[in-house]
Every structure is written in C-alpha cells, then in structure tokens.
CSV table of C-alpha atoms in Angstrom, one decimal:
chain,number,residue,atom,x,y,z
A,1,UNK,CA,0.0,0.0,0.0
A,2,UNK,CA,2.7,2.2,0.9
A,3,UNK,CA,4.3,2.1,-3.0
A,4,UNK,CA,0.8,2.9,-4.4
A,5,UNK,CA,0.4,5.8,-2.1
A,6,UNK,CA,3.6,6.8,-3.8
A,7,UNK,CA,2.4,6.2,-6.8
A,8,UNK,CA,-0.8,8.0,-6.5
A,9,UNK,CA,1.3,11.2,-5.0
A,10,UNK,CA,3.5,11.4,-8.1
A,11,UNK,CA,0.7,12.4,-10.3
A,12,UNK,CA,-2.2,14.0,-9.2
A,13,UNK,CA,-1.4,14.9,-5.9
A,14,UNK,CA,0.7,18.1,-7.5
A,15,UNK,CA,-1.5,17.9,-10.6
A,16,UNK,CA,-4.8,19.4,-8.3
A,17,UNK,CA,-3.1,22.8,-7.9
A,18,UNK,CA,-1.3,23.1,-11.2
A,19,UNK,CA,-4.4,22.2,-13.3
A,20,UNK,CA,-6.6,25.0,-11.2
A,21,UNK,CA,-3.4,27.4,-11.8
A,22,UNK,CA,-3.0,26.4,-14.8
A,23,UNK,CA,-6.8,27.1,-16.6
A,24,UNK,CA,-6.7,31.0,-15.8
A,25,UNK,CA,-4.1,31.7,-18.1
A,26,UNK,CA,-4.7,33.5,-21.4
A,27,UNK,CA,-3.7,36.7,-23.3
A,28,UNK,CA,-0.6,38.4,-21.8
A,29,UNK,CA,-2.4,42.4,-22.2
A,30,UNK,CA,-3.2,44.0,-19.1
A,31,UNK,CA,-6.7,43.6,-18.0
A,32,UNK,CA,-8.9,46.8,-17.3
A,33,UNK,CA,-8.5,48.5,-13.5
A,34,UNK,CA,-4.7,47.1,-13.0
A,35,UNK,CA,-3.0,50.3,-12.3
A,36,UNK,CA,-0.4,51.3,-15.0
A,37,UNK,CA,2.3,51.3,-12.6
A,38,UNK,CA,1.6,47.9,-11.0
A,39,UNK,CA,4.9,45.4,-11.6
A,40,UNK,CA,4.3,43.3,-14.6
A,41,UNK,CA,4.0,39.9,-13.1
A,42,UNK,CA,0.7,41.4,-11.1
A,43,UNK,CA,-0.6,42.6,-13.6
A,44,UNK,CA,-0.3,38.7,-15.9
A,45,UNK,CA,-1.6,37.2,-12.8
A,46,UNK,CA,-4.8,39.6,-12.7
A,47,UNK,CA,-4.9,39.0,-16.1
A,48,UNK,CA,-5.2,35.4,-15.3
A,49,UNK,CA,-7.7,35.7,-12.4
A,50,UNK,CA,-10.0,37.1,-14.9
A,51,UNK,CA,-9.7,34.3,-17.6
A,52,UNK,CA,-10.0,32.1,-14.7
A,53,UNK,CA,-13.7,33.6,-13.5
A,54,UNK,CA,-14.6,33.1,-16.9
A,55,UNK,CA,-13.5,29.6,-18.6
A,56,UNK,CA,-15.7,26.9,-18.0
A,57,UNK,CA,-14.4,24.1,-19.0
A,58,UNK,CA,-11.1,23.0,-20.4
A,59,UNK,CA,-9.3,20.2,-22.4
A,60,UNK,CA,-5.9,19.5,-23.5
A,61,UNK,CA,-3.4,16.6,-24.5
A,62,UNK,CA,-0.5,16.6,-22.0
A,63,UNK,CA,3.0,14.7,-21.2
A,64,UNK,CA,4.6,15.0,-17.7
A,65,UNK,CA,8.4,14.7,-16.4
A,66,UNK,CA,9.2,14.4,-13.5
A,67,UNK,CA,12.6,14.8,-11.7
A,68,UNK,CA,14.5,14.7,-8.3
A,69,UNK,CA,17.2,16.9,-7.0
A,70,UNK,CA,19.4,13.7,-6.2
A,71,UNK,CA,18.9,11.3,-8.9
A,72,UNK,CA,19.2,11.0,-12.8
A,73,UNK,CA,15.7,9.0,-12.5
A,74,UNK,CA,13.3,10.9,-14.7
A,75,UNK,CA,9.2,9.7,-14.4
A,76,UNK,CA,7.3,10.1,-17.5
A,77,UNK,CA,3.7,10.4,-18.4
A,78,UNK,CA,0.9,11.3,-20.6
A,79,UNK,CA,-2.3,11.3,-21.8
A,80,UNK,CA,-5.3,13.6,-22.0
A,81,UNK,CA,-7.1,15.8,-19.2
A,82,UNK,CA,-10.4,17.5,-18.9
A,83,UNK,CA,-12.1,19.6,-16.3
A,84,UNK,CA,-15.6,21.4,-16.3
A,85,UNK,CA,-16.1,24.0,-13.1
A,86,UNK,CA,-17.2,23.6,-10.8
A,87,UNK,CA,-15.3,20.6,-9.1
A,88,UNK,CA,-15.3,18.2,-11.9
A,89,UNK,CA,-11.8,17.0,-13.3
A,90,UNK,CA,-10.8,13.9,-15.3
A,91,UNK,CA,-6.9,12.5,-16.1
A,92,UNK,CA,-6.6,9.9,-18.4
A,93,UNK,CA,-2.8,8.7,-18.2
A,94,UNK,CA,-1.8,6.4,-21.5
A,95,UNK,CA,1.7,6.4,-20.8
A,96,UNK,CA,4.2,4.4,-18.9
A,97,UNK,CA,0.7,2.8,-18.1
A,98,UNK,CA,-3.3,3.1,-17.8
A,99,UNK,CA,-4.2,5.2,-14.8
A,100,UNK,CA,-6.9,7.2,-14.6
A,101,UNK,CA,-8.1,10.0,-12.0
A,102,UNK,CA,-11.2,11.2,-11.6
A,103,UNK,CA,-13.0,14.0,-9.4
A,104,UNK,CA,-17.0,14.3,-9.9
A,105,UNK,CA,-16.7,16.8,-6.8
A,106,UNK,CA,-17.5,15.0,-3.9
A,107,UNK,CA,-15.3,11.8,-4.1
A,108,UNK,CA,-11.6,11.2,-5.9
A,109,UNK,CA,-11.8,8.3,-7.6
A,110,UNK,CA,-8.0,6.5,-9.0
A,111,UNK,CA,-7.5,3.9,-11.0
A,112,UNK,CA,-4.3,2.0,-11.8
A,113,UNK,CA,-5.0,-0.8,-14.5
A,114,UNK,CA,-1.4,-2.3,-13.8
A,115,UNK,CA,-2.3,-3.3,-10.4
A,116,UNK,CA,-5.6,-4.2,-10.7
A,117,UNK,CA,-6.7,-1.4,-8.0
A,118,UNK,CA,-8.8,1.4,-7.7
A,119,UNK,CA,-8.0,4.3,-4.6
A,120,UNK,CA,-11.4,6.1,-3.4
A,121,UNK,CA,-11.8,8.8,-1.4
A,122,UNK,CA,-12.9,12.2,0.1
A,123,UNK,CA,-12.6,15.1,-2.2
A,124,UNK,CA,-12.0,17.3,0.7
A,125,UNK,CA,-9.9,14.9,2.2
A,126,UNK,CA,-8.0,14.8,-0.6
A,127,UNK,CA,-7.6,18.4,-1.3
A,128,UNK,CA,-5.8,18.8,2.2
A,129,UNK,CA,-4.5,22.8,1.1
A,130,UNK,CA,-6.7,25.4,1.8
A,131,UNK,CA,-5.1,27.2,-1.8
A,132,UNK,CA,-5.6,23.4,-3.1
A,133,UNK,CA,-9.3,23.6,-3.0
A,134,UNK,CA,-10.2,27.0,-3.4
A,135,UNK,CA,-9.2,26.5,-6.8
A,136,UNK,CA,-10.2,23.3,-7.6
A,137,UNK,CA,-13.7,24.3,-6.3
A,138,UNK,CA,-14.1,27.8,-8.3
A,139,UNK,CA,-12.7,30.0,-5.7
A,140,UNK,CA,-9.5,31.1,-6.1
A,141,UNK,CA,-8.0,34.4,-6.3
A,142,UNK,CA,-4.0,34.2,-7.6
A,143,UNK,CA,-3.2,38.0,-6.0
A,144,UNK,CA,-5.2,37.0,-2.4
A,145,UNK,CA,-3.5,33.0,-2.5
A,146,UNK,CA,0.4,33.8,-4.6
A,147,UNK,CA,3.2,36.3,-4.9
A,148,UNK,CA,3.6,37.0,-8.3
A,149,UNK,CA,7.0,37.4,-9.6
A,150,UNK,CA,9.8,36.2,-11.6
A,151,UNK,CA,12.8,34.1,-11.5
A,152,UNK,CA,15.1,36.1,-11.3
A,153,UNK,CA,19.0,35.2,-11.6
A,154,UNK,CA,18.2,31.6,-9.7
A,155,UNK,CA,17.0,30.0,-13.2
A,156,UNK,CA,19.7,28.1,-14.1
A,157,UNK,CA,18.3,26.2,-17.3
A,158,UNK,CA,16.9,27.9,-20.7
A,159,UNK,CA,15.0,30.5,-21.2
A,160,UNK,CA,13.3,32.0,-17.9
A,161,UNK,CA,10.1,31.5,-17.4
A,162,UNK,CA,7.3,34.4,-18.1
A,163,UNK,CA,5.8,34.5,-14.4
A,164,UNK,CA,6.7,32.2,-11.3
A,165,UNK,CA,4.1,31.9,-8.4
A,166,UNK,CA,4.7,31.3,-4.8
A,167,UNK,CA,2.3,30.7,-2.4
A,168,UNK,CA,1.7,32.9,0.6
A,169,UNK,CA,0.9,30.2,2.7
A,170,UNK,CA,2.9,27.2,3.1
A,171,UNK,CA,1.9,24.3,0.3
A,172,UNK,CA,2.6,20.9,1.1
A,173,UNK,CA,3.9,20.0,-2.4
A,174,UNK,CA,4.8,23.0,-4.0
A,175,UNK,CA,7.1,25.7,-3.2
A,176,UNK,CA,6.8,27.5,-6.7
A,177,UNK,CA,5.2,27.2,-9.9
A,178,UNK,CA,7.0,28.6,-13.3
A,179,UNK,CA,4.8,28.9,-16.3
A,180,UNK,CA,6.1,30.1,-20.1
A,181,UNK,CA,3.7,31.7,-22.6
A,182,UNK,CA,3.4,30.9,-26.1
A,183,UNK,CA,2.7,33.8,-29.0
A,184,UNK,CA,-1.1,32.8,-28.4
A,185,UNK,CA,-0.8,33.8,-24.7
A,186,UNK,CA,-1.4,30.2,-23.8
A,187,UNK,CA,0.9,28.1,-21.0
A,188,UNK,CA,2.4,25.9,-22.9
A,189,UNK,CA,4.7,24.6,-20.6
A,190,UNK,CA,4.7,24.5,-16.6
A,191,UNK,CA,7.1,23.6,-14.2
A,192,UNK,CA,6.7,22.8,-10.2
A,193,UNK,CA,9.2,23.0,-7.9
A,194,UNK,CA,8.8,21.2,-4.5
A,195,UNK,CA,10.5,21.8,-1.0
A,196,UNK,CA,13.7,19.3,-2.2
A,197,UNK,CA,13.6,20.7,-5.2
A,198,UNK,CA,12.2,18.0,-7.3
A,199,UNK,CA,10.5,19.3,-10.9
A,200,UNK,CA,7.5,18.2,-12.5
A,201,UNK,CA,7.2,20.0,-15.9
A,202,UNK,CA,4.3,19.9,-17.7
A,203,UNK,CA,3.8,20.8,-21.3
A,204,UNK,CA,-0.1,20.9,-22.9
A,205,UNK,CA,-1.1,20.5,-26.6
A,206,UNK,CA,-4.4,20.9,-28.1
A,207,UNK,CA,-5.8,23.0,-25.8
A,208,UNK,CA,-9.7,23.4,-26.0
A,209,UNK,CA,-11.7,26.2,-23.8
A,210,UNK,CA,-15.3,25.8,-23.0
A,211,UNK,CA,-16.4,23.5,-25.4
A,212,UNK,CA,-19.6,21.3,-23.6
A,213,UNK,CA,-18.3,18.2,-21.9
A,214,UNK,CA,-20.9,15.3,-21.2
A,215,UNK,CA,-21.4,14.6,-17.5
A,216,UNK,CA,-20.8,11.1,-17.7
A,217,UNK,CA,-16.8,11.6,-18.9
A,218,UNK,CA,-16.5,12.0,-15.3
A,219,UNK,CA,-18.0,8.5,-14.6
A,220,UNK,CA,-15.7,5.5,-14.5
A,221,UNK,CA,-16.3,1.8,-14.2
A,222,UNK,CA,-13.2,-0.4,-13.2
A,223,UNK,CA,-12.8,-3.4,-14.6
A,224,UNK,CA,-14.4,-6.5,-12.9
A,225,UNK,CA,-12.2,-8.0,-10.4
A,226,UNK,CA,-10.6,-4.2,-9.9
A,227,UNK,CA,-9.7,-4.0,-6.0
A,228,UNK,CA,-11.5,-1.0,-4.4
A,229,UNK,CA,-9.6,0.6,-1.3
A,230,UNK,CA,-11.6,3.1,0.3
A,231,UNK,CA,-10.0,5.9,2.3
C-alpha cells in the first residue's frame, strides 16, 4: 500500500493545484482597473484571475516529467485531461501505463490498471490545502492566494520563465510554480518546484476552452475484479 500511495502522490497529488493554476491563463495584455504602474508579473496574474472567472471548461493533451534533485531518475507520463467547473476533473494517463483519476466533486476516484486497484476517497480529504481547494472548487484568487514574480538570476536552465508563483501560505507540495507563454498567450509549458527541489514540468497541446463536456466523462467503471480501497 505504501508504494501505491507513492504512486498516486507522483501524479495527481501536485496535478490538483497546477491544473486550477493552470486554466486562468490566457492573453498576456493587461486587463482593465490594474493600475499602470503595477509590476508586470501582477498585472499577468490579474490578467489570469480574470480568464480564470470566466473559462468553463477545459481540455488539453499533455505529457509530464518528472525529476528529483538527487537522482538521474526521470518519471514520464501522458495522456489527456479534462475539467468542467465547478469541481469536476478527469486524467486519463496512456503512458508508462493506464491510470486514470477522476474527481465528480465530492469523491476522488484513481485507478491504476497495472495493479488491478482502484484508490477512493474524500474530495476534501483529498484536497488537504486550503489554496488546493479553493481552486479546484471555483474560488480562487491568484493575488489573495500567490506572490507574483519572476525568477530572477536563480533559473539556471533555458530561457526563464514568463511568471513564477509562490504561495503565501505554506503548500505541502509546491514551493513554486513557473509557467512560459506561447505567442497565443497560452501556458504551454509548466514547471513545479517542490520543498527538495524536485521538478514536474508539464507541457499541454491541443488546448480546448469551454467546449460542452458530457457529464458522464467523469463516470468510470473499473474493470471487474478491480480492488477497491476506500480511504
């Protein structure tokens, strides 16, 4: 049990705050009633809370990488993703293997086809961080919850990113969040940075905002025979 709860906190566990980070980004332009003289990482992130309030749903194809500090190890993923506020969130992983996550707003469901097992349990529960849930549940504010900023000198690798967010209060997983910007003034690529400086980066392709999504793409059936633990 112990290596599955590993498992499980490699992927989603992180994936909860970057996805409801992630979804208010869109043009770069400075939104209406940011004063002029504002720094310019304030004025993307109110940009962002704006697009946030307003996108309803969201889609995109995605592939993961993570890294630690200490090892050459690298952990790929990928597969497609899907959420439709408020509270309702599906991962389909393809890649290294089937696993799929889902979150109809009230429970977190987690399925892992290579084990034969299925992890259940309470949203809220599972969305321990007060910053966590605010955004996964429609309520999050980026200038009340972050500091916006950049990276300053510290970025050692490629080009810098276009904003980093830190959160004012302590995260359990995350200790900052870098996101880059592509000509469309969609993320296109995201990297999170954890207190032992481990990196997930994440990089999203055909990106689709609110299109309609069926209700019952956040239904899953596991296979018979498919262990359910409930937590």
């Amino acid at each position: 049990m112990k290596n599955m709860l590993r498992t499980v906190g490699h992927y989603p566990g992180v994936l909860f705050l970057v996805l409801m980070v992630w979804v208010v980004f869109n043009l770069m332009s400075p939104p209406s009633g940011v004063a002029q003289d504002e720094s310019v990482p304030q004025i993307i992130a109110a940009k962002l809370q704006k697009t946030y309030e307003r996108t309803t749903t969201f889609q995109a194809d995605f592939q993961q990488v993570t890294s630690m500090k200490l090892s050459r190890l690298e952990r790929k993923g990928a597969g497609y993703m899907v959420i439709s506020k408020p509270g309702l969130m599906r991962w389909d992983y393809r890649e290294p293997d089937q696993q799929v996550l889902i979150c109809d707003g009230k429970q977190v469901s987690m399925y892992f086809a290579k084990s034969s097992q299925m992890i259940v349990m309470d949203a809220r529960e599972y969305l321990k961080s007060d910053v966590t849930y605010a955004f996964f549940s429609g309520q999050g504010d980026l200038l009340r919850d972050f500091v916006a900023t950049t990276a300053g000198d510290d970025f050692c690798c490629g080009p810098p990113p276009d904003l980093r967010l830190i959160p004012k209060n302590p995260h359990p997983q995350v200790d900052h969040l870098d996101f880059w910007i592509n000509g469309e003034g969609l993320v296109e690529r995201l990297q999170i940075t954890d207190h032992f400086d481990s990196l997930t980066e994440l990089a999203f392709t055909n990106i689709k905002l609110d299109q309609v999504v069926d209700a019952t793409r956040f239904e899953f059936l596991p296979p018979s025979g498919t262990e359910i633990v409930e937590q």
